[in-house]
Amino acid sequence: MSSLGVYIELKEGKVKKTNLELLTLVHQNGQSATAIMFADDAGGYVEELGAYGVEQIIQITGLEGPNSYPEVRSGQLAEIIKEQGLSDFIGTHSAHGKDLLPRVAARLGAPLATDCIGVDFEQGVATKPMYAGKVIAQVKLTGRHRLYTMRPNTITPEKAAAGTTPKIKTVAATAGTPLSQIKEIVKGVAGRIDLTEAQIIVSGGRGMKDKENFKLLEEMADCLGAAVGASRAVGQTGKTVNPVLYIACGISGAIQHFAGMKTSKVIVAINKDPEAPIFKKADFGIVGDLFKVLPVLTEELKKVMKGD
Ligand SMILES: Cc1cc2nc3c(=O)[nH]c(=O)nc-3n(C[C@H](O)[C@H](O)[C@H](O)COP(=O)(O)OP(=O)(O)OC[C@H]3O[C@@H](n4cnc5c(N)ncnc54)[C@H](O)[C@@H]3O)c2cc1C
């Protein structure tokens, strides 16, 4: 049986939902995990991580907070993976995970499968979309250590059948030299959800005409607790998203856009052109002028969300 490490990302002191997805994947594989996190006091996470079947928490102290310096963190993680003899190590395919795990893999000389939608840890086989989603590949990883990043929103978090009370092991970070310096962190729009992790996305294309008109999308997004996206921002060269619901407004459905949102569970399209390609891909379509449709739809959604 493989020995498994899961990288736990914290956001504002909370375990990210995407990490619970990773822990679910692990216990669904019939295995238990060592959770590895940069925290000075992981005591507050024991109950939550234990509910997802974590056996052990390794807290690396001295490197908590936003000044994460992946070049320093990667060295610490590589040492722990070696020292613990972890055969498999998985993190989220988030901005941070994409920065961190390739560095860890390089330090270990280990293979890394990125943007996975499934992993069989026993076989070391990762399932992942390739060539902008045109094929779904099964990639076999070999070697002493195997690393993976998992696409967010692929798995619904589920607690383990039997909860645990994980023990905490503390490892003090050894000094590393950051090669970069974070000068300033500029927060995104307050309260807005990260696109790649959002469950619902309301997205606008050139049909929105003007950035001012994105207010219409923001109003709907606020009502649904959604993130706001756009063509170009999502796609082959943009971000890959994987929400439960993707509402495309004034987006034609170009192949390059589709590549980044095709795994959305439900796609709704609003477009005035009944021949727009997006309708061939959408589960539900509204043919109409979005400037007329959106205000009405938002008002109706508000009523539904309020339970009127
Ligand atoms: C190498 C390469 C990489 C690319 N990467 C990406 C990428 O990552 N992501 C991406 O999105 N694109 C990408 N593109 C661009 C892509 O080919 C399309 O040009 C782009 O997706 C089109 O965006 P759109 O749907 O917003 O605009 P358009 O194709 O111009 O479509 C606008 C739509 O709005 C509708 N519309 C207009 N007015 C209204 C109205 N009042 N009410 C309702 N509907 C209305 C129109 O009917 C039309 O269907 C890439 C292109 C290349 C060449």
CSV table of C-alpha atoms and ligand atoms in Angstrom, one decimal:
chain,number,residue,atom,x,y,z
A,1,MET,CA,0.0,0.0,0.0
A,2,SER,CA,1.2,3.5,-0.8
A,3,SER,CA,2.0,6.1,1.9
A,4,LEU,CA,0.3,9.3,1.1
A,5,GLY,CA,0.9,12.9,1.8
A,6,VAL,CA,-1.7,15.6,1.1
A,7,TYR,CA,-0.6,19.2,1.0
A,8,ILE,CA,-3.1,21.4,2.9
A,9,GLU,CA,-3.4,25.0,1.8
A,10,LEU,CA,-4.8,27.5,4.3
A,11,LYS,CA,-6.8,30.6,3.3
A,12,GLU,CA,-7.3,33.1,6.0
A,13,GLY,CA,-6.6,30.4,8.5
A,14,LYS,CA,-9.2,28.0,7.1
A,15,VAL,CA,-8.6,24.7,5.3
A,16,LYS,CA,-9.6,25.2,1.7
A,17,LYS,CA,-12.6,23.1,0.4
A,18,THR,CA,-10.4,21.8,-2.4
A,19,ASN,CA,-8.2,20.1,0.2
A,20,LEU,CA,-11.2,18.3,1.6
A,21,GLU,CA,-11.7,17.1,-2.0
A,22,LEU,CA,-8.1,15.7,-1.9
A,23,LEU,CA,-8.7,13.9,1.4
A,24,THR,CA,-12.0,12.5,0.0
A,25,LEU,CA,-10.1,11.1,-3.0
A,26,VAL,CA,-7.6,9.5,-0.6
A,27,HIS,CA,-10.2,7.7,1.6
A,28,GLN,CA,-12.3,6.8,-1.5
A,29,ASN,CA,-9.1,5.0,-2.6
A,30,GLY,CA,-9.3,3.1,0.7
A,31,GLN,CA,-6.2,4.8,2.1
A,32,SER,CA,-5.4,7.3,4.8
A,33,ALA,CA,-3.3,10.4,4.5
A,34,THR,CA,-0.6,12.4,6.3
A,35,ALA,CA,-1.7,16.0,6.0
A,36,ILE,CA,1.2,18.4,5.6
A,37,MET,CA,0.7,22.1,6.3
A,38,PHE,CA,2.6,25.2,7.0
A,39,ALA,CA,1.2,26.2,10.3
A,40,ASP,CA,2.6,27.2,13.7
A,41,ASP,CA,-0.3,25.6,15.6
A,42,ALA,CA,-2.3,23.0,13.7
A,43,GLY,CA,-4.3,22.0,16.8
A,44,GLY,CA,-7.4,23.8,15.5
A,45,TYR,CA,-7.5,21.6,12.4
A,46,VAL,CA,-7.4,18.2,14.1
A,47,GLU,CA,-11.1,17.7,14.3
A,48,GLU,CA,-11.8,18.8,10.7
A,49,LEU,CA,-9.0,16.8,9.2
A,50,GLY,CA,-9.7,13.8,11.4
A,51,ALA,CA,-13.3,13.7,10.0
A,52,TYR,CA,-11.7,13.2,6.6
A,53,GLY,CA,-9.6,10.2,7.8
A,54,VAL,CA,-6.3,12.0,8.2
A,55,GLU,CA,-3.9,9.8,10.3
A,56,GLN,CA,-1.2,12.3,11.0
A,57,ILE,CA,-0.7,16.0,10.6
A,58,ILE,CA,2.8,17.4,10.0
A,59,GLN,CA,3.0,21.0,10.8
A,60,ILE,CA,6.0,22.9,9.5
A,61,THR,CA,6.5,25.9,11.7
A,62,GLY,CA,8.1,29.2,10.9
A,63,LEU,CA,6.8,29.6,7.4
A,64,GLU,CA,3.1,30.4,8.0
A,65,GLY,CA,1.3,33.2,6.2
A,66,PRO,CA,1.1,34.8,2.8
A,67,ASN,CA,4.9,35.2,2.4
A,68,SER,CA,5.0,31.6,1.3
A,69,TYR,CA,8.1,31.8,-1.0
A,70,PRO,CA,7.5,28.5,-2.9
A,71,GLU,CA,11.3,28.2,-3.4
A,72,VAL,CA,11.7,27.9,0.4
A,73,ARG,CA,8.6,25.8,1.0
A,74,SER,CA,9.4,23.4,-1.7
A,75,GLY,CA,12.7,22.5,0.0
A,76,GLN,CA,11.0,21.8,3.3
A,77,LEU,CA,8.3,19.6,1.6
A,78,ALA,CA,10.9,17.6,-0.4
A,79,GLU,CA,12.8,16.9,2.8
A,80,ILE,CA,9.6,15.7,4.6
A,81,ILE,CA,8.5,13.5,1.7
A,82,LYS,CA,11.9,11.8,1.7
A,83,GLU,CA,12.2,11.6,5.4
A,84,GLN,CA,8.6,10.1,5.8
A,85,GLY,CA,9.1,7.9,2.8
A,86,LEU,CA,5.9,9.1,1.2
A,87,SER,CA,5.3,7.3,-2.0
A,88,ASP,CA,2.6,9.7,-3.2
A,89,PHE,CA,2.1,13.4,-2.6
A,90,ILE,CA,-0.9,15.4,-3.8
A,91,GLY,CA,-1.9,19.1,-3.8
A,92,THR,CA,-4.5,21.2,-5.5
A,93,HIS,CA,-4.1,22.5,-9.0
A,94,SER,CA,-4.5,26.1,-7.6
A,95,ALA,CA,-2.2,29.0,-8.4
A,96,HIS,CA,-0.2,28.2,-5.3
A,97,GLY,CA,-0.1,24.4,-6.0
A,98,LYS,CA,0.9,25.0,-9.6
A,99,ASP,CA,3.8,27.1,-8.3
A,100,LEU,CA,4.8,24.8,-5.5
A,101,LEU,CA,4.5,21.2,-6.5
A,102,PRO,CA,6.6,21.3,-9.7
A,103,ARG,CA,9.5,22.7,-7.6
A,104,VAL,CA,9.0,19.9,-5.1
A,105,ALA,CA,9.1,17.3,-7.9
A,106,ALA,CA,12.2,18.9,-9.4
A,107,ARG,CA,14.0,18.7,-6.0
A,108,LEU,CA,13.0,15.0,-5.6
A,109,GLY,CA,13.7,14.2,-9.3
A,110,ALA,CA,10.2,12.7,-9.2
A,111,PRO,CA,7.4,12.6,-11.8
A,112,LEU,CA,4.4,15.0,-11.4
A,113,ALA,CA,1.0,14.7,-13.1
A,114,THR,CA,-0.7,18.0,-13.1
A,115,ASP,CA,-4.4,19.0,-13.4
A,116,CYS,CA,-5.6,15.5,-12.7
A,117,ILE,CA,-9.3,14.5,-12.5
A,118,GLY,CA,-8.6,11.2,-10.9
A,119,VAL,CA,-5.8,9.2,-9.3
A,120,ASP,CA,-5.4,5.6,-8.5
A,121,PHE,CA,-2.7,5.7,-5.9
A,122,GLU,CA,-2.3,2.0,-5.7
A,123,GLN,CA,-1.3,1.8,-9.4
A,124,GLY,CA,0.3,5.3,-9.5
A,125,VAL,CA,-2.0,6.1,-12.4
A,126,ALA,CA,-3.4,9.6,-12.9
A,127,THR,CA,-6.3,10.5,-15.2
A,128,LYS,CA,-5.9,14.0,-16.8
A,129,PRO,CA,-7.2,16.0,-19.7
A,130,MET,CA,-4.6,16.8,-22.4
A,131,TYR,CA,-4.4,18.9,-25.6
A,132,ALA,CA,-7.0,21.4,-24.3
A,133,GLY,CA,-9.3,18.6,-23.2
A,134,LYS,CA,-9.4,16.8,-26.5
A,135,VAL,CA,-8.2,13.6,-24.9
A,136,ILE,CA,-8.4,12.2,-21.4
A,137,ALA,CA,-5.1,10.5,-20.8
A,138,GLN,CA,-4.1,7.9,-18.2
A,139,VAL,CA,-0.6,8.6,-17.1
A,140,LYS,CA,1.5,6.0,-15.1
A,141,LEU,CA,4.0,7.5,-12.7
A,142,THR,CA,7.0,5.5,-11.6
A,143,GLY,CA,9.7,6.0,-9.1
A,144,ARG,CA,10.2,6.3,-5.3
A,145,HIS,CA,7.9,9.4,-5.1
A,146,ARG,CA,5.0,10.3,-7.3
A,147,LEU,CA,3.4,13.8,-7.3
A,148,TYR,CA,0.0,15.0,-8.5
A,149,THR,CA,-2.0,18.2,-8.6
A,150,MET,CA,-5.8,17.7,-8.7
A,151,ARG,CA,-8.2,20.0,-10.6
A,152,PRO,CA,-10.6,21.8,-8.1
A,153,ASN,CA,-14.3,20.8,-7.9
A,154,THR,CA,-13.8,17.4,-9.4
A,155,ILE,CA,-14.8,15.5,-6.3
A,156,THR,CA,-17.6,16.3,-3.8
A,157,PRO,CA,-16.1,16.4,-0.3
A,158,GLU,CA,-17.3,13.5,1.9
A,159,LYS,CA,-16.2,12.7,5.4
A,160,ALA,CA,-14.6,9.3,6.0
A,161,ALA,CA,-16.7,6.5,7.2
A,162,ALA,CA,-14.6,6.3,10.4
A,163,GLY,CA,-13.2,9.5,11.7
A,164,THR,CA,-9.7,9.7,13.3
A,165,THR,CA,-7.9,11.8,15.8
A,166,PRO,CA,-4.7,12.6,13.9
A,167,LYS,CA,-1.4,13.1,15.9
A,168,ILE,CA,0.5,16.3,15.2
A,169,LYS,CA,4.2,16.1,14.4
A,170,THR,CA,6.1,19.4,14.4
A,171,VAL,CA,8.9,20.1,12.0
A,172,ALA,CA,10.7,23.5,12.4
A,173,ALA,CA,11.5,25.0,9.0
A,174,THR,CA,15.2,25.2,8.4
A,175,ALA,CA,16.4,28.5,7.0
A,176,GLY,CA,16.1,28.8,3.2
A,177,THR,CA,17.0,31.7,1.0
A,178,PRO,CA,14.1,33.2,-0.9
A,179,LEU,CA,15.0,33.9,-4.4
A,180,SER,CA,12.1,36.3,-4.8
A,181,GLN,CA,10.7,39.0,-2.6
A,182,ILE,CA,7.0,39.7,-2.2
A,183,LYS,CA,6.7,43.5,-2.1
A,184,GLU,CA,2.9,43.8,-1.9
A,185,ILE,CA,-0.2,41.6,-2.0
A,186,VAL,CA,-3.1,43.3,-3.8
A,187,LYS,CA,-6.4,41.6,-2.9
A,188,GLY,CA,-8.9,40.8,-5.6
A,189,VAL,CA,-12.4,42.3,-5.4
A,190,ALA,CA,-13.5,41.8,-1.8
A,191,GLY,CA,-15.5,38.7,-1.3
A,192,ARG,CA,-15.2,37.4,-4.9
A,193,ILE,CA,-14.5,33.7,-5.2
A,194,ASP,CA,-11.5,32.5,-7.1
A,195,LEU,CA,-12.5,31.4,-10.6
A,196,THR,CA,-10.7,28.1,-10.6
A,197,GLU,CA,-12.4,27.0,-7.4
A,198,ALA,CA,-15.8,28.5,-7.9
A,199,GLN,CA,-18.9,26.2,-7.9
A,200,ILE,CA,-20.9,28.7,-9.9
A,201,ILE,CA,-19.5,31.1,-12.6
A,202,VAL,CA,-21.3,33.8,-14.4
A,203,SER,CA,-19.2,34.7,-17.4
A,204,GLY,CA,-19.4,37.5,-20.0
A,205,GLY,CA,-18.1,37.7,-23.5
A,206,ARG,CA,-17.8,40.4,-26.2
A,207,GLY,CA,-21.5,40.5,-26.2
A,208,MET,CA,-21.3,42.5,-23.0
A,209,LYS,CA,-20.0,45.4,-25.1
A,210,ASP,CA,-18.4,47.4,-22.2
A,211,LYS,CA,-16.8,46.5,-18.9
A,212,GLU,CA,-19.3,48.8,-17.2
A,213,ASN,CA,-22.0,46.3,-18.2
A,214,PHE,CA,-20.3,43.5,-16.1
A,215,LYS,CA,-22.3,45.1,-13.3
A,216,LEU,CA,-25.2,43.0,-14.6
A,217,LEU,CA,-23.1,39.9,-14.2
A,218,GLU,CA,-21.9,40.9,-10.7
A,219,GLU,CA,-25.5,41.4,-9.5
A,220,MET,CA,-26.4,37.9,-10.7
A,221,ALA,CA,-23.2,36.5,-9.2
A,222,ASP,CA,-23.8,38.1,-5.8
A,223,CYS,CA,-27.3,36.6,-5.8
A,224,LEU,CA,-25.9,33.1,-6.6
A,225,GLY,CA,-22.7,33.3,-4.6
A,226,ALA,CA,-20.8,32.9,-7.9
A,227,ALA,CA,-17.6,34.1,-9.3
A,228,VAL,CA,-17.5,36.4,-12.4
A,229,GLY,CA,-15.5,35.2,-15.4
A,230,ALA,CA,-15.0,36.3,-19.0
A,231,SER,CA,-14.1,34.9,-22.4
A,232,ARG,CA,-10.3,35.0,-22.8
A,233,ALA,CA,-9.9,34.9,-19.0
A,234,VAL,CA,-11.3,31.3,-19.2
A,235,GLY,CA,-10.1,29.0,-21.9
A,236,GLN,CA,-7.1,27.4,-23.6
A,237,THR,CA,-4.8,30.2,-22.7
A,238,GLY,CA,-6.9,31.4,-19.9
A,239,LYS,CA,-7.9,29.6,-16.7
A,240,THR,CA,-9.4,26.1,-16.7
A,241,VAL,CA,-12.6,26.1,-14.6
A,242,ASN,CA,-14.7,23.2,-13.4
A,243,PRO,CA,-17.9,24.6,-11.8
A,244,VAL,CA,-21.2,22.9,-11.1
A,245,LEU,CA,-22.9,25.7,-13.1
A,246,TYR,CA,-21.4,27.9,-15.8
A,247,ILE,CA,-23.6,30.7,-17.2
A,248,ALA,CA,-22.2,32.1,-20.5
A,249,CYS,CA,-23.5,35.5,-21.4
A,250,GLY,CA,-22.8,37.0,-24.8
A,251,ILE,CA,-20.1,34.3,-25.4
A,252,SER,CA,-20.1,32.7,-28.9
A,253,GLY,CA,-18.6,29.4,-27.8
A,254,ALA,CA,-15.2,29.4,-29.6
A,255,ILE,CA,-13.3,26.2,-29.3
A,256,GLN,CA,-10.5,27.9,-27.3
A,257,HIS,CA,-13.1,29.1,-24.8
A,258,PHE,CA,-14.8,25.8,-24.6
A,259,ALA,CA,-11.4,24.1,-23.8
A,260,GLY,CA,-11.3,25.9,-20.5
A,261,MET,CA,-15.0,25.3,-19.3
A,262,LYS,CA,-16.1,22.1,-21.0
A,263,THR,CA,-16.0,20.1,-17.8
A,264,SER,CA,-18.6,22.4,-16.2
A,265,LYS,CA,-21.4,20.1,-14.9
A,266,VAL,CA,-24.2,22.4,-16.3
A,267,ILE,CA,-23.8,25.0,-19.0
A,268,VAL,CA,-26.4,27.8,-19.5
A,269,ALA,CA,-26.0,30.1,-22.5
A,270,ILE,CA,-27.6,33.4,-23.1
A,271,ASN,CA,-27.0,34.7,-26.7
A,272,LYS,CA,-29.0,36.7,-29.2
A,273,ASP,CA,-27.8,34.5,-32.1
A,274,PRO,CA,-29.7,31.2,-32.2
A,275,GLU,CA,-26.9,29.8,-34.4
A,276,ALA,CA,-24.1,30.6,-31.9
A,277,PRO,CA,-21.9,27.5,-31.3
A,278,ILE,CA,-22.3,27.8,-27.6
A,279,PHE,CA,-25.9,26.4,-27.9
A,280,LYS,CA,-24.5,23.1,-29.2
A,281,LYS,CA,-22.6,22.8,-26.0
A,282,ALA,CA,-25.1,24.2,-23.5
A,283,ASP,CA,-27.5,22.2,-21.4
A,284,PHE,CA,-29.9,25.1,-21.3
A,285,GLY,CA,-30.1,28.1,-23.7
A,286,ILE,CA,-31.9,31.4,-23.7
A,287,VAL,CA,-32.0,33.1,-27.2
A,288,GLY,CA,-32.3,36.8,-26.5
A,289,ASP,CA,-30.7,40.1,-25.9
A,290,LEU,CA,-28.7,39.7,-22.7
A,291,PHE,CA,-29.4,43.3,-21.7
A,292,LYS,CA,-33.1,42.4,-21.5
A,293,VAL,CA,-32.6,38.8,-20.2
A,294,LEU,CA,-30.1,39.4,-17.4
A,295,PRO,CA,-32.1,41.9,-15.3
A,296,VAL,CA,-35.2,39.7,-15.5
A,297,LEU,CA,-33.3,36.5,-14.7
A,298,THR,CA,-31.5,38.1,-11.8
A,299,GLU,CA,-34.8,39.4,-10.3
A,300,GLU,CA,-36.3,35.9,-10.6
A,301,LEU,CA,-33.2,34.3,-9.1
A,302,LYS,CA,-33.3,36.7,-6.2
A,303,LYS,CA,-36.9,35.5,-5.5
A,304,VAL,CA,-35.9,31.9,-5.7
A,305,MET,CA,-32.8,32.4,-3.5
A,306,LYS,CA,-34.9,34.2,-0.9
A,307,GLY,CA,-37.5,31.4,-1.1
A,308,ASP,CA,-40.4,33.6,-2.2
B,1,LIG,C1,-4.2,30.8,-29.9
B,1,LIG,C2,-5.5,31.3,-29.4
B,1,LIG,C3,-5.9,31.1,-28.0
B,1,LIG,C4,-7.1,31.6,-27.6
B,1,LIG,N1,-7.4,31.4,-26.2
B,1,LIG,C5,-8.6,31.8,-25.8
B,1,LIG,C6,-9.0,31.5,-24.4
B,1,LIG,O1,-8.2,31.0,-23.7
B,1,LIG,N2,-10.2,31.8,-24.0
B,1,LIG,C7,-11.1,32.5,-24.9
B,1,LIG,O2,-12.3,32.7,-24.4
B,1,LIG,N3,-10.8,32.7,-26.1
B,1,LIG,C8,-9.5,32.4,-26.6
B,1,LIG,N4,-9.2,32.7,-27.9
B,1,LIG,C9,-10.1,33.5,-28.7
B,1,LIG,C10,-11.3,32.7,-29.2
B,1,LIG,O3,-11.0,32.2,-30.5
B,1,LIG,C11,-12.5,33.7,-29.5
B,1,LIG,O4,-12.1,34.8,-30.2
B,1,LIG,C12,-13.1,34.2,-28.2
B,1,LIG,O5,-13.4,33.2,-27.2
B,1,LIG,C13,-14.4,34.8,-28.5
B,1,LIG,O6,-14.9,35.5,-27.4
B,1,LIG,P1,-16.4,35.9,-27.2
B,1,LIG,O7,-17.3,34.7,-27.3
B,1,LIG,O8,-16.5,36.7,-26.0
B,1,LIG,O9,-16.7,36.9,-28.5
B,1,LIG,P2,-17.4,36.6,-29.9
B,1,LIG,O10,-16.9,35.4,-30.6
B,1,LIG,O11,-17.3,37.9,-30.6
B,1,LIG,O12,-18.9,36.4,-29.5
B,1,LIG,C14,-19.8,37.3,-28.9
B,1,LIG,C15,-21.1,36.7,-28.8
B,1,LIG,O13,-22.0,37.6,-28.1
B,1,LIG,C16,-23.3,37.5,-28.7
B,1,LIG,N5,-24.0,38.8,-28.5
B,1,LIG,C17,-23.6,40.0,-28.9
B,1,LIG,N6,-24.5,41.0,-28.4
B,1,LIG,C18,-25.4,40.3,-27.6
B,1,LIG,C19,-26.5,40.7,-26.9
B,1,LIG,N7,-26.8,42.0,-26.7
B,1,LIG,N8,-27.2,39.7,-26.2
B,1,LIG,C20,-26.8,38.4,-26.3
B,1,LIG,N9,-25.8,38.0,-27.0
B,1,LIG,C21,-25.0,38.9,-27.7
B,1,LIG,C22,-23.0,37.3,-30.2
B,1,LIG,O14,-24.1,36.7,-30.8
B,1,LIG,C23,-21.8,36.4,-30.2
B,1,LIG,O15,-22.2,35.0,-30.2
B,1,LIG,C24,-8.0,32.2,-28.4
B,1,LIG,C25,-7.7,32.4,-29.7
B,1,LIG,C26,-6.5,32.0,-30.2
B,1,LIG,C27,-6.2,32.1,-31.7
